[in-house]
CSV table of C-alpha atoms in Angstrom, one decimal:
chain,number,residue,atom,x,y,z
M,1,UNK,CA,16.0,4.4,12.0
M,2,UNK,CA,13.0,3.1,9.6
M,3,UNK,CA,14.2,2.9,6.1
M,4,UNK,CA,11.6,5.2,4.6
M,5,UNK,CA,10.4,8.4,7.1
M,6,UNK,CA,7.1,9.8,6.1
M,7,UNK,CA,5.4,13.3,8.0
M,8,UNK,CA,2.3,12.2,8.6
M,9,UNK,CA,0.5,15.7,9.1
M,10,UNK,CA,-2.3,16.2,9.2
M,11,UNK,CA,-1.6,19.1,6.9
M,12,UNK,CA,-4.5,21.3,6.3
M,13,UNK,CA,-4.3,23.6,3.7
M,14,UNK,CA,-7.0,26.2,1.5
M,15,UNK,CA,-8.3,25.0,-1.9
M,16,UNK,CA,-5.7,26.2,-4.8
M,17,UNK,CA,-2.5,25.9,-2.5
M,18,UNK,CA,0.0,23.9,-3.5
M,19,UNK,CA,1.0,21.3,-1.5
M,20,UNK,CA,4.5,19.4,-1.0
M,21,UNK,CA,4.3,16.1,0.3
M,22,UNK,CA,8.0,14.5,0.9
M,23,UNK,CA,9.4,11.5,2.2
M,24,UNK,CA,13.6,10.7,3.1
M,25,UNK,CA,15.0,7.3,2.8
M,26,UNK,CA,18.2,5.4,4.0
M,27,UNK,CA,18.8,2.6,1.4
M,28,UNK,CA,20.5,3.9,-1.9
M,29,UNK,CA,19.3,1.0,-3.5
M,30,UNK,CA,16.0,2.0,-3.9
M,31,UNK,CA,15.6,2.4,-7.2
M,32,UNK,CA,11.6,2.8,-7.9
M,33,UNK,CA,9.3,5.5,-6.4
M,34,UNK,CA,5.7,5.7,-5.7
M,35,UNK,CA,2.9,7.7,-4.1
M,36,UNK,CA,-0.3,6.1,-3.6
M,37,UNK,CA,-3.6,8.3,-2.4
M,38,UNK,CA,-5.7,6.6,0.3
M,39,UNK,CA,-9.5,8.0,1.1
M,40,UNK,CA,-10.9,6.7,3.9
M,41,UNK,CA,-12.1,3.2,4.2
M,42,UNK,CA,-10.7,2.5,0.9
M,43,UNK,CA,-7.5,0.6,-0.5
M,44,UNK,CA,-4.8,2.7,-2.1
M,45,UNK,CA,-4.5,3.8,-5.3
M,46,UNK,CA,-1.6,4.1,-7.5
M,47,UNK,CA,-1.1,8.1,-8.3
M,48,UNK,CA,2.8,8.1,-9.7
M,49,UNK,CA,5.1,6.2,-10.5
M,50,UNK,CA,9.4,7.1,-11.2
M,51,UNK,CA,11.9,5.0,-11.7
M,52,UNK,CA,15.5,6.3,-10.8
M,53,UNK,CA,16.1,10.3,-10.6
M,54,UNK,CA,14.5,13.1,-11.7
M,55,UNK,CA,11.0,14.8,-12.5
M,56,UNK,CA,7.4,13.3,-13.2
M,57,UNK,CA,4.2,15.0,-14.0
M,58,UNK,CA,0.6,14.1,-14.3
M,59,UNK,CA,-1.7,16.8,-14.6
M,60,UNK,CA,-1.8,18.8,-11.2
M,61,UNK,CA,0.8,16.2,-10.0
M,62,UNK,CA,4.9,15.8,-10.2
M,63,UNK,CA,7.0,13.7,-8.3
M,64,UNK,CA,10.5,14.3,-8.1
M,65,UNK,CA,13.1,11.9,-6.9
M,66,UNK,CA,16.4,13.4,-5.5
M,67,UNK,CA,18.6,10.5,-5.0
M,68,UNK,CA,21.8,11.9,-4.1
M,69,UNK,CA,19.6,13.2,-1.4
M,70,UNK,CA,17.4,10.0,-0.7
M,71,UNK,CA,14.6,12.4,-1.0
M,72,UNK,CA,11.0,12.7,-2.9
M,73,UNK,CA,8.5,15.2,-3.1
M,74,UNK,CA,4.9,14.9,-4.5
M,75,UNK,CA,3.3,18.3,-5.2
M,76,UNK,CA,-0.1,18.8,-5.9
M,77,UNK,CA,-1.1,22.3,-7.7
M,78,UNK,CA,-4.3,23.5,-6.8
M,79,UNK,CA,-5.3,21.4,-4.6
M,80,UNK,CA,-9.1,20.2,-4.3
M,81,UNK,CA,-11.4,19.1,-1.8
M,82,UNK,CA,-11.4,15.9,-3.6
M,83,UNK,CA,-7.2,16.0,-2.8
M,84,UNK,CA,-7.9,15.2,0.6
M,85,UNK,CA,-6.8,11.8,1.6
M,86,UNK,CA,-3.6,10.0,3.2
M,87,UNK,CA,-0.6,10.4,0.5
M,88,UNK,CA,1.8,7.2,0.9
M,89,UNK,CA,4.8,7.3,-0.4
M,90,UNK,CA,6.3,3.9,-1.0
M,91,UNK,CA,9.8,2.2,-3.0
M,92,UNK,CA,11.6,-0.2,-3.8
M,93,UNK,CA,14.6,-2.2,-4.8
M,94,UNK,CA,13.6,-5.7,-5.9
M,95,UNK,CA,10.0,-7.6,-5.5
M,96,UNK,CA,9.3,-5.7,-2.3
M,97,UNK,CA,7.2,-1.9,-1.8
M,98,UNK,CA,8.8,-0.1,1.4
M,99,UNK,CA,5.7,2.1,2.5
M,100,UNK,CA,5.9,5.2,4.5
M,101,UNK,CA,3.8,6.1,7.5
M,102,UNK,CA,1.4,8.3,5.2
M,103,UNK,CA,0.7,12.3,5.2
M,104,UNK,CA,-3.1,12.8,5.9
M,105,UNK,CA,-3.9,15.8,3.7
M,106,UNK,CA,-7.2,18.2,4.5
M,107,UNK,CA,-8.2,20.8,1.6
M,108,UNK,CA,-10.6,22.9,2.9
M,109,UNK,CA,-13.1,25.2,1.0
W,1,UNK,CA,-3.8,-1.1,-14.3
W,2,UNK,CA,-5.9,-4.2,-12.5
W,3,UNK,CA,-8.9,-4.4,-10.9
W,4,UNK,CA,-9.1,-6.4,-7.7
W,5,UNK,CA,-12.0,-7.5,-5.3
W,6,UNK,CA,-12.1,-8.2,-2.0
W,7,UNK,CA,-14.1,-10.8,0.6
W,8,UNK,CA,-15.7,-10.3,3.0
W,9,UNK,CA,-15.5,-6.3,3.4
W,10,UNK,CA,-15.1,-6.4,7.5
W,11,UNK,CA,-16.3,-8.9,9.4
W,12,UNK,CA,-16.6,-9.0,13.2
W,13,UNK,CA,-15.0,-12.0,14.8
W,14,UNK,CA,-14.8,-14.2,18.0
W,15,UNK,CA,-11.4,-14.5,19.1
W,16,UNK,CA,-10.1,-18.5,18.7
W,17,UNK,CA,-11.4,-18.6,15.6
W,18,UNK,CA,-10.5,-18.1,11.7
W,19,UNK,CA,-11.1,-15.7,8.6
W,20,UNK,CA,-10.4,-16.6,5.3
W,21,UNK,CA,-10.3,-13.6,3.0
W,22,UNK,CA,-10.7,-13.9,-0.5
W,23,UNK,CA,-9.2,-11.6,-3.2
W,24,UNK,CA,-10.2,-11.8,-7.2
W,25,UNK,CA,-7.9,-9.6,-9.7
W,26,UNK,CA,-9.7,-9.0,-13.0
W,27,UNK,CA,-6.6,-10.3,-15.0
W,28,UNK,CA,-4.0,-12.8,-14.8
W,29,UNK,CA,-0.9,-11.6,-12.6
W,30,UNK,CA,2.0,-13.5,-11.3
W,31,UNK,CA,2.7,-12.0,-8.3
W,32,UNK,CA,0.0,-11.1,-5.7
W,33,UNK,CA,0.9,-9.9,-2.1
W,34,UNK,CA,-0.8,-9.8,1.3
W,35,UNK,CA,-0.4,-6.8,3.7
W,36,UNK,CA,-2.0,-5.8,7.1
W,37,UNK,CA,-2.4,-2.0,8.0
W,38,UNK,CA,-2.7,-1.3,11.2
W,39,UNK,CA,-4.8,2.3,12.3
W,40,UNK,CA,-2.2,5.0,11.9
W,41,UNK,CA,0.9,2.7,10.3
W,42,UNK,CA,2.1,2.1,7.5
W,43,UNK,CA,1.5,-1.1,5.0
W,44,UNK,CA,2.9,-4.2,6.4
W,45,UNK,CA,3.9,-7.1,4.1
W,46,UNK,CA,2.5,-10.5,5.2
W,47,UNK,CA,3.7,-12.9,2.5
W,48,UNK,CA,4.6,-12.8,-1.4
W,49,UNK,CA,2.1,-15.5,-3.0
W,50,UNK,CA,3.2,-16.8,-6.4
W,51,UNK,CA,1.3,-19.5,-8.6
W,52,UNK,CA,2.2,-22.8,-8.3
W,53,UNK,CA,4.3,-22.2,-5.4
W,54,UNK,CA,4.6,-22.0,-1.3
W,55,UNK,CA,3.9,-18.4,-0.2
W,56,UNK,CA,7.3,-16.5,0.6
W,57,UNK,CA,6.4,-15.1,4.7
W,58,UNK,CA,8.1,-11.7,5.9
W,59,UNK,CA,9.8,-12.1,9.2
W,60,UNK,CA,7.3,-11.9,12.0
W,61,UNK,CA,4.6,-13.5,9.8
W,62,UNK,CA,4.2,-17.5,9.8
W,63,UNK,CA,2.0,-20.1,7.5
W,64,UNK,CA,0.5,-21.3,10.7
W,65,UNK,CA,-1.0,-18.2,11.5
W,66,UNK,CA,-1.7,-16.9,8.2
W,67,UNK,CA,-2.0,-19.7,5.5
W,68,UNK,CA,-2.1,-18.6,1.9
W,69,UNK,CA,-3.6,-20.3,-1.0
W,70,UNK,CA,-3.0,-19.4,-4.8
W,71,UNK,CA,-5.2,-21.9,-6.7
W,72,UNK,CA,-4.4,-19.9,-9.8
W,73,UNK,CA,-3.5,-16.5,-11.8
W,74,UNK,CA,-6.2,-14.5,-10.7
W,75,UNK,CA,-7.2,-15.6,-6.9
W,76,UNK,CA,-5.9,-16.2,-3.9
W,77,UNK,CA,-6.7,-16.3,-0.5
W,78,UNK,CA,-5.4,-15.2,3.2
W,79,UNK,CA,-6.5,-16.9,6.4
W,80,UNK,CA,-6.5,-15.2,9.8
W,81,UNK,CA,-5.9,-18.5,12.2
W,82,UNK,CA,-6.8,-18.6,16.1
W,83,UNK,CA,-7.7,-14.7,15.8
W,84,UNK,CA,-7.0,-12.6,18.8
W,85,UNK,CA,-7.6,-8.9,19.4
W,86,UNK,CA,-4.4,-7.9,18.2
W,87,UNK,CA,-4.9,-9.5,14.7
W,88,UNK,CA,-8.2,-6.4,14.5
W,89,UNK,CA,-6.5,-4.6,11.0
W,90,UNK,CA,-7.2,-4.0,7.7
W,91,UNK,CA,-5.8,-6.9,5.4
W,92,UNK,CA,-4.9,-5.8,1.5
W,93,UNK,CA,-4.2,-7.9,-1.4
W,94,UNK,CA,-2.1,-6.4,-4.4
W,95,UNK,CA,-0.8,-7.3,-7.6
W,96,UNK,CA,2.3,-6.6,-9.7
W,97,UNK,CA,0.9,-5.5,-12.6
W,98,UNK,CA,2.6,-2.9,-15.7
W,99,UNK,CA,6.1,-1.1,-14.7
W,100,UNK,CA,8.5,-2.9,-12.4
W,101,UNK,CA,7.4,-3.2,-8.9
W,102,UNK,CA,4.2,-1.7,-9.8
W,103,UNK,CA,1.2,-2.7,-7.6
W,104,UNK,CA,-2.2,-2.1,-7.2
W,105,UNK,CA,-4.3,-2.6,-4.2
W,106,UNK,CA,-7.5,-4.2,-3.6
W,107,UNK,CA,-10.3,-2.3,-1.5
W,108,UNK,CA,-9.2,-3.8,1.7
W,109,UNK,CA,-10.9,-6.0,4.5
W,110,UNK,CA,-11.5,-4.5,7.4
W,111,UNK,CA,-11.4,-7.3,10.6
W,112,UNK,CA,-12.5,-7.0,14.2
W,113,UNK,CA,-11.9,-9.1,17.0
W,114,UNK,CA,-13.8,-9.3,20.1
């Protein structure tokens, strides 16, 4: 079993949908949780950050961390063309990211 | 937030030989990282490159193959050695940078080997 478990889509969805993005884990020691965005041919970028449990929101984004469940969600309210892009979710316990697989994401007109 | 380059961009190579990629953060950082992301996987950690100190190598991932140099606070670089097709990724350098365990990427290099 990999220690962080990522869908990776595609998932195609209509502009203004929201969209939940998720990811599972196995090591309850994780204690800091990321999602990066990744466009094509580009490095990722940084989107949220959450340390520990609960709720995070930036603008059309919150990322929630359920870890009594080892499980976090990104959701993305009205999505965007420009919202399309691999989502990587990625955590930690100490000095060393865990990445998932990545969820490519398609907003269409 | 930090704001890191990246050399070359892609580069085709021969296999047998070597790439040495260079990466340049806008600030000084302690702790920069290597990774290699292979088409439809996730990131991969090479090695953990500190200043003033050997690179720390992930398990599959050795100094002969992929020497790592961290002159100072804001450069360092990776070097593919003896390239072979299976070495054809994308290499990323991060840094630590802000909250705990925060890092942000450079734009990535993007190797082929013939």
């Amino acid at each position: 079993q990999k220690e962080v478990e990522q869908d990776p889509g595609p998932l195609s969805v209509p502009e203004g949908a929201i969209v939940s993005l998720n990811c599972t884990y196995s090591n309850s020691a994780f204690q800091y949780f990321m999602w990066y965005r990744q466009y094509s041919r580009k490095g990722p970028e940084l989107l949220m950050y959450t340390y520990s449990s609960g709720n995070k929101e930036d603008g059309r984004f919150t990322a929630q961390v359920d870890k009594s469940s080892k499980y976090i969600s990104l959701f993305i309210r009205d999505s965007q063309p420009s919202d399309s892009a691999t989502y990587l979710c990625a955590m930690s316990e100490t000095d060393k990211l865990i990445f998932g697989t990545g969820t490519r994401l398609q907003v269409f007109p | 937030s930090a704001v890191i380059s990246q050399k070359p961009s892609r580069d085709i190579c021969q296999r047998g030989t070597s790439l040495t990629i260079q990466c340049q953060v806008d600030s000084q950082v302690t702790m920069m990282f290597w990774y290699r992301q292979q088409p439809g996987q996730s990131l991969t950690l090479i090695a953990t490159a500190n200043q003033g100190s050997e690179a720390t190598y992930e398990s599959g991932f050795v100094i002969d193959k992929f020497p790592i140099s961290r002159p100072n606070l804001t450069f360092s670089t990776l070097t593919v050695s003896n390239m072979s097709p299976e070495d054809s990724s994308i290499y990323l350098c991060s840094v630590e940078k802000g909250p705990k365990e925060t890092q942000y990427f450079g734009p990535g290099t993007r190797l082929l080997v013939l």
